[in-house]
């Protein structure tokens, strides 16, 4: 019977049909989805912190409204993804526990500091730009709830990317000081944004299996190349320079060749030793413990309501 179930599963994957929560699935398929979807959810939640840092200091009401909306969208993405993850038989509490204990990973990119307003532009443009490149293929991922979540998430990411690019465009056409601020933000965020798309295919332990299961539809290196090819002309358009002396258009491949990434820095950040890892984790753990009375009160209220209904 197991063989039969497996054959049905394989056939669905081959036919590009979605796997739904109640369908039979190999245990490893379930596990790797919990791993990736929860890492994705944690990234959205931790990702609120670097930008949340600038909400009170946005330079105008219009910028503040847009930034607030963006950060709020990220909370929504996180909750949506936690729900998708829960359909695989893990509880929200377990997922939070994994984040707070440091057992679960979240994206390396959110461990870098946001030191000037231009960082809001660079994050929207580059980080959300890379996120879209990564997530559009995931709308065609094989697990139904994840694929459907990605449709809405990508629409919102597209607004995030444009609000960031518009900030960069405005700064880049401003005073010399503003232009310098935009260039400095690009210099600091460029390489971490490339690293965000994950280790090279040769180093990526999960890619091969995840491609077979159609969890991933493109490899890390494919996504990175696509991100570079898309972003370089955008930088040129607003007169900023990509901080890579080896970046060069290749007439033969019709793609950009680019310099080596500092993979040592990447793994240091992934292992918890980036510039802001500790601050990010402390912020999340504090929010959790400070919110305990709210959760307790909500539970007590719900219990009382239930008692009322019974009597
Ligand atoms: N930051 C932290 N950890 C990473 C990163 C990163 N940028 N990239 C890869 N890793 C980890 C993987 O989680 C894996 O560790 P694990 O086995 O403990 O889980 C290890 O490095 C090896 O990497 P891969 O084998 O390439 O892992 P995977 O196949 O999962 O690919 C990727 C990584 C591309 C990030 C994939 O998980 C993915 O597409 N995730 C969904 C998108 C996402 O999480 N985005 C978060 C940022 S976008 C945003 O929130 C705005």
Coordinates of C-alpha atoms and ligand atoms in Angstrom, one line a residue:
X1 CA 0.0 0.0 0.0
X2 CA 2.9 2.3 0.8
X3 CA 4.2 1.8 -2.7
X4 CA 0.9 2.7 -4.1
X5 CA 0.7 5.9 -2.1
X6 CA 4.2 6.8 -3.2
X7 CA 3.3 6.2 -6.8
X8 CA 0.3 8.5 -6.6
X9 CA 2.4 11.2 -5.0
X10 CA 5.1 10.8 -7.7
X11 CA 2.5 11.0 -10.4
X12 CA 1.1 14.2 -8.9
X13 CA 4.5 15.8 -8.9
X14 CA 5.2 14.7 -12.4
X15 CA 1.8 16.2 -13.6
X16 CA 2.4 19.5 -11.8
X17 CA -0.6 18.8 -9.5
X18 CA -0.5 20.3 -6.0
X19 CA 0.1 18.3 -2.9
X20 CA -2.5 19.2 -0.3
X21 CA -2.1 19.0 3.5
X22 CA -4.3 15.8 3.8
X23 CA -2.6 14.0 0.9
X24 CA -0.1 11.3 1.6
X25 CA 3.5 12.7 1.3
X26 CA 6.9 11.3 2.0
X27 CA 8.1 12.2 5.5
X28 CA 11.2 13.9 4.1
X29 CA 8.9 16.1 1.9
X30 CA 7.0 17.1 4.9
X31 CA 10.1 17.9 6.9
X32 CA 11.9 19.9 4.3
X33 CA 8.7 21.9 3.7
X34 CA 8.4 22.7 7.4
X35 CA 12.1 23.7 7.3
X36 CA 11.8 26.0 4.4
X37 CA 8.4 27.5 5.0
X38 CA 9.1 28.2 8.7
X39 CA 12.5 29.7 7.8
X40 CA 10.6 31.9 5.3
X41 CA 8.0 32.9 8.0
X42 CA 10.7 33.7 10.6
X43 CA 12.5 35.8 8.0
X44 CA 9.3 37.9 7.4
X45 CA 8.9 38.5 11.1
X46 CA 12.5 39.2 11.9
X47 CA 12.6 41.3 8.7
X48 CA 10.2 43.8 10.2
X49 CA 13.0 44.9 12.6
X50 CA 15.5 46.6 10.4
X51 CA 12.9 48.8 8.8
X52 CA 10.8 49.2 11.9
X53 CA 13.8 51.1 13.1
X54 CA 13.1 53.9 10.7
X55 CA 9.3 54.3 10.9
X56 CA 9.5 57.2 13.5
X57 CA 12.2 58.9 11.5
X58 CA 10.7 58.7 7.9
X59 CA 11.4 62.1 6.2
X60 CA 7.7 62.8 5.3
X61 CA 4.2 61.6 6.1
X62 CA 4.0 60.0 2.6
X63 CA 7.2 58.0 3.2
X64 CA 6.0 57.0 6.7
X65 CA 2.6 55.7 5.5
X66 CA 4.4 53.6 2.8
X67 CA 7.0 52.2 5.2
X68 CA 4.3 51.4 7.8
X69 CA 2.2 49.6 5.2
X70 CA 5.3 47.6 4.1
X71 CA 6.3 46.5 7.5
X72 CA 2.7 45.6 8.3
X73 CA 2.6 43.5 5.1
X74 CA 5.7 41.6 6.3
X75 CA 3.8 40.7 9.5
X76 CA 1.0 39.5 7.3
X77 CA 3.3 37.4 5.2
X78 CA 4.8 35.8 8.4
X79 CA 1.4 34.9 9.8
X80 CA 0.2 33.5 6.4
X81 CA 3.3 31.4 6.1
X82 CA 3.1 30.1 9.7
X83 CA -0.5 29.0 8.9
X84 CA 0.7 27.3 5.7
X85 CA 3.4 25.5 7.8
X86 CA 0.9 24.5 10.5
X87 CA -1.0 22.5 7.9
X88 CA 2.0 20.1 7.8
X89 CA 1.4 19.1 11.4
X90 CA 3.6 21.4 13.4
X91 CA 2.2 23.9 15.9
X92 CA 2.7 27.7 16.0
X93 CA 4.2 27.3 19.5
X94 CA 6.8 24.8 18.3
X95 CA 7.8 27.1 15.4
X96 CA 8.2 30.1 17.8
X97 CA 10.2 28.0 20.1
X98 CA 12.5 26.9 17.3
X99 CA 13.1 30.6 16.4
X100 CA 13.7 31.7 19.9
X101 CA 16.0 28.9 20.8
X102 CA 18.1 29.6 17.7
X103 CA 17.3 26.1 16.3
X104 CA 15.6 27.5 13.2
X105 CA 17.3 29.7 10.7
X106 CA 16.0 33.0 9.2
X107 CA 17.4 34.9 6.3
X108 CA 21.0 36.2 6.7
X109 CA 20.0 39.6 5.2
X110 CA 18.2 40.8 8.3
X111 CA 21.3 40.7 10.4
X112 CA 22.7 43.8 8.9
X113 CA 22.1 47.3 10.4
X114 CA 20.0 50.1 8.9
X115 CA 22.1 53.1 9.5
X116 CA 20.7 55.8 7.2
X117 CA 17.3 56.6 5.6
X118 CA 18.8 55.4 2.2
X119 CA 18.9 51.9 3.7
X120 CA 15.1 51.9 3.4
X121 CA 15.5 52.5 -0.3
X122 CA 18.2 49.9 -0.7
X123 CA 16.2 47.2 1.2
X124 CA 13.1 47.8 -0.8
X125 CA 15.0 47.9 -4.1
X126 CA 17.5 45.1 -3.5
X127 CA 16.2 42.8 -0.7
X128 CA 12.6 42.8 -1.8
X129 CA 13.8 42.7 -5.4
X130 CA 15.8 39.5 -4.6
X131 CA 12.8 38.2 -2.6
X132 CA 10.5 38.6 -5.7
X133 CA 13.0 36.8 -7.9
X134 CA 13.1 34.0 -5.3
X135 CA 9.4 33.9 -4.7
X136 CA 7.7 34.2 -8.1
X137 CA 8.9 30.7 -9.0
X138 CA 7.5 29.5 -5.6
X139 CA 4.0 30.4 -6.8
X140 CA 4.5 27.2 -8.9
X141 CA 5.9 25.1 -6.0
X142 CA 4.3 21.7 -5.5
X143 CA 2.8 22.2 -2.0
X144 CA -0.6 23.9 -2.4
X145 CA -0.8 26.1 0.7
X146 CA 2.7 27.5 0.1
X147 CA 2.1 28.1 -3.6
X148 CA -1.1 30.0 -2.9
X149 CA 0.5 32.1 -0.2
X150 CA 3.2 33.1 -2.6
X151 CA 0.7 34.7 -5.0
X152 CA -0.4 37.3 -2.6
X153 CA 3.0 37.7 -1.1
X154 CA 4.6 38.4 -4.5
X155 CA 2.0 41.1 -5.3
X156 CA 2.9 42.9 -2.1
X157 CA 6.6 42.4 -2.6
X158 CA 6.3 44.1 -5.9
X159 CA 4.9 47.3 -4.2
X160 CA 7.7 47.0 -1.6
X161 CA 10.3 46.9 -4.4
X162 CA 8.9 49.9 -6.1
X163 CA 8.7 52.0 -3.0
X164 CA 12.3 51.2 -2.3
X165 CA 13.5 52.0 -5.8
X166 CA 11.5 55.3 -5.7
X167 CA 13.4 56.3 -2.5
X168 CA 16.7 55.5 -4.2
X169 CA 15.7 57.3 -7.4
X170 CA 14.7 60.4 -5.4
X171 CA 18.0 60.4 -3.4
X172 CA 20.1 59.7 -6.5
X173 CA 18.7 62.8 -8.2
X174 CA 19.0 65.0 -5.1
X175 CA 21.9 66.9 -3.6
X176 CA 25.5 65.4 -3.6
X177 CA 25.0 64.4 0.0
X178 CA 21.8 62.5 -0.8
X179 CA 23.4 60.8 -3.8
X180 CA 26.4 59.8 -1.6
X181 CA 24.0 58.4 0.9
X182 CA 22.2 56.3 -1.8
X183 CA 25.5 55.0 -3.1
X184 CA 26.7 54.1 0.4
X185 CA 23.6 52.1 1.0
X186 CA 24.0 50.3 -2.3
X187 CA 27.6 49.6 -1.4
X188 CA 26.6 48.0 1.9
X189 CA 23.5 46.1 0.8
X190 CA 24.7 44.7 -2.6
X191 CA 26.7 41.8 -1.5
X192 CA 24.5 40.7 1.3
X193 CA 21.5 40.8 -1.1
X194 CA 23.4 38.4 -3.4
X195 CA 24.1 36.1 -0.5
X196 CA 20.5 36.1 0.6
X197 CA 19.7 33.8 -2.4
X198 CA 21.7 31.0 -0.7
X199 CA 25.0 29.2 -1.2
X200 CA 26.2 28.2 -4.6
X201 CA 24.5 25.2 -6.2
X202 CA 27.6 23.2 -5.6
X203 CA 27.4 24.0 -1.8
X204 CA 23.6 23.9 -1.5
X205 CA 22.7 20.7 0.3
X206 CA 18.9 20.8 -0.4
X207 CA 18.7 22.0 -4.0
X208 CA 18.9 18.7 -5.8
X209 CA 16.1 17.0 -3.8
X210 CA 14.0 20.2 -3.6
X211 CA 14.1 20.6 -7.4
X212 CA 13.0 16.9 -7.8
X213 CA 10.0 17.6 -5.6
X214 CA 9.3 20.9 -7.3
X215 CA 9.6 22.7 -4.0
X216 CA 12.3 24.8 -5.7
X217 CA 11.7 25.6 -9.3
X218 CA 15.0 27.4 -9.8
X219 CA 18.4 26.9 -8.2
X220 CA 20.2 29.5 -6.0
X221 CA 22.7 30.3 -8.7
X222 CA 20.0 30.7 -11.4
X223 CA 18.1 33.1 -9.1
X224 CA 21.3 35.1 -8.3
X225 CA 22.2 35.5 -12.0
X226 CA 18.6 36.6 -12.8
X227 CA 18.7 39.1 -9.9
X228 CA 22.0 40.6 -11.1
X229 CA 20.9 40.8 -14.7
X230 CA 17.7 42.6 -13.7
X231 CA 19.2 45.0 -11.2
X232 CA 22.3 46.3 -13.0
X233 CA 20.3 48.3 -15.6
X234 CA 18.2 49.8 -12.8
X235 CA 21.3 51.1 -11.0
X236 CA 22.6 52.5 -14.3
X237 CA 19.2 54.2 -14.8
X238 CA 19.6 56.2 -11.6
X239 CA 23.3 56.8 -11.9
X240 CA 24.5 54.6 -9.1
X241 CA 27.5 52.2 -9.3
X242 CA 27.3 48.5 -8.4
X243 CA 30.2 47.9 -6.0
X244 CA 31.8 45.1 -8.0
X245 CA 34.9 45.9 -10.1
X246 CA 34.5 42.5 -11.9
X247 CA 31.0 43.1 -13.0
X248 CA 31.0 42.9 -16.8
X249 CA 28.4 42.3 -19.5
X250 CA 29.2 39.0 -21.3
X251 CA 28.2 39.3 -25.0
X252 CA 28.4 35.5 -25.4
X253 CA 26.2 34.4 -22.6
X254 CA 24.1 37.7 -22.7
X255 CA 24.4 37.8 -18.9
X256 CA 26.6 39.7 -16.5
X257 CA 29.8 38.1 -15.1
X258 CA 30.4 39.1 -11.5
X259 CA 33.0 39.0 -8.8
X260 CA 33.4 36.4 -6.0
X261 CA 31.1 36.6 -3.0
X262 CA 32.5 36.5 0.5
X263 CA 31.1 33.1 1.5
X264 CA 32.9 33.2 4.8
X265 CA 31.0 36.3 5.7
X266 CA 27.7 34.5 4.7
X267 CA 28.3 31.5 6.9
X268 CA 29.4 33.6 9.8
X269 CA 26.1 35.5 9.6
X270 CA 24.1 32.3 9.1
X271 CA 25.8 30.8 12.2
X272 CA 24.7 33.7 14.3
X273 CA 27.8 35.9 14.2
X274 CA 26.6 38.7 11.9
X275 CA 26.5 42.4 13.0
X276 CA 22.9 42.3 14.4
X277 CA 22.1 38.6 15.0
X278 CA 22.0 39.1 18.8
X279 CA 20.0 42.3 18.7
X280 CA 17.4 40.7 16.3
X281 CA 17.0 37.6 18.5
X282 CA 16.8 39.7 21.7
X283 CA 14.1 41.9 20.1
X284 CA 12.0 38.8 19.2
X285 CA 12.5 37.1 22.5
X286 CA 11.6 40.3 24.4
X287 CA 8.5 40.8 22.3
X288 CA 7.4 37.2 23.1
X289 CA 8.0 37.5 26.9
X290 CA 6.5 41.0 27.1
X291 CA 3.4 39.8 25.2
X292 CA 2.8 36.9 27.6
X293 CA 0.2 38.8 29.7
X294 CA -1.7 39.6 26.5
X295 CA -1.8 35.9 25.5
X296 CA -2.8 34.9 29.0
X297 CA -5.6 37.5 29.1
X298 CA -6.9 36.5 25.7
X299 CA -7.0 32.8 26.9
X300 CA -8.8 33.7 30.2
X301 CA -11.3 35.8 28.3
X302 CA -12.0 33.0 25.8
X303 CA -12.5 30.5 28.7
X304 CA -14.9 32.8 30.4
X305 CA -16.9 33.2 27.1
X306 CA -17.1 29.5 26.8
X307 CA -18.3 29.1 30.3
X308 CA -21.0 31.7 29.7
X309 CA -22.2 29.7 26.6
X310 CA -22.3 26.5 28.7
X311 CA -24.5 27.9 31.4
Ligands
LIG1 N1 20.1 32.9 5.3 C1 20.2 32.0 6.2 N2 20.3 30.7 5.9 C2 20.4 30.3 4.6 C3 20.3 31.2 3.6 C4 20.2 32.6 4.0 N3 20.2 33.6 3.0 N4 20.4 30.6 2.4 C5 20.5 29.3 2.7 N5 20.5 29.1 4.1 C6 20.6 27.9 4.8 C7 19.5 26.9 4.5 O1 18.4 27.1 5.3 C8 20.2 25.5 4.7 O2 20.3 25.3 6.1 P1 19.4 24.2 6.9 O3 19.7 22.9 6.2 O4 19.8 24.2 8.3 O5 18.0 24.5 6.7 C9 21.6 25.8 4.3 O6 21.8 27.2 4.4 C10 22.0 25.3 2.9 O7 21.3 26.0 1.9 P2 20.4 25.4 0.8 O8 20.7 23.9 0.7 O9 20.6 26.1 -0.5 O10 18.9 25.6 1.3 P3 17.5 25.7 0.6 O11 17.4 24.7 -0.5 O12 16.5 25.8 1.6 O13 17.7 27.2 -0.2 C11 16.6 29.3 0.0 C12 17.7 28.4 0.5 C13 16.9 29.7 -1.4 C14 16.7 30.6 0.9 C15 15.3 28.6 0.1 O14 15.1 28.1 1.4 C16 14.1 29.5 -0.2 O15 13.8 29.8 -1.3 N6 13.3 29.9 0.9 C17 12.1 30.7 0.7 C18 12.4 32.1 0.7 C19 12.9 32.7 1.9 O16 13.0 32.1 3.0 N7 13.2 34.0 1.9 C20 13.6 34.7 3.1 C21 14.0 36.1 2.8 S1 12.9 36.9 1.8 C22 12.0 37.9 2.8 O17 11.6 37.5 3.8 C23 11.6 39.3 2.3

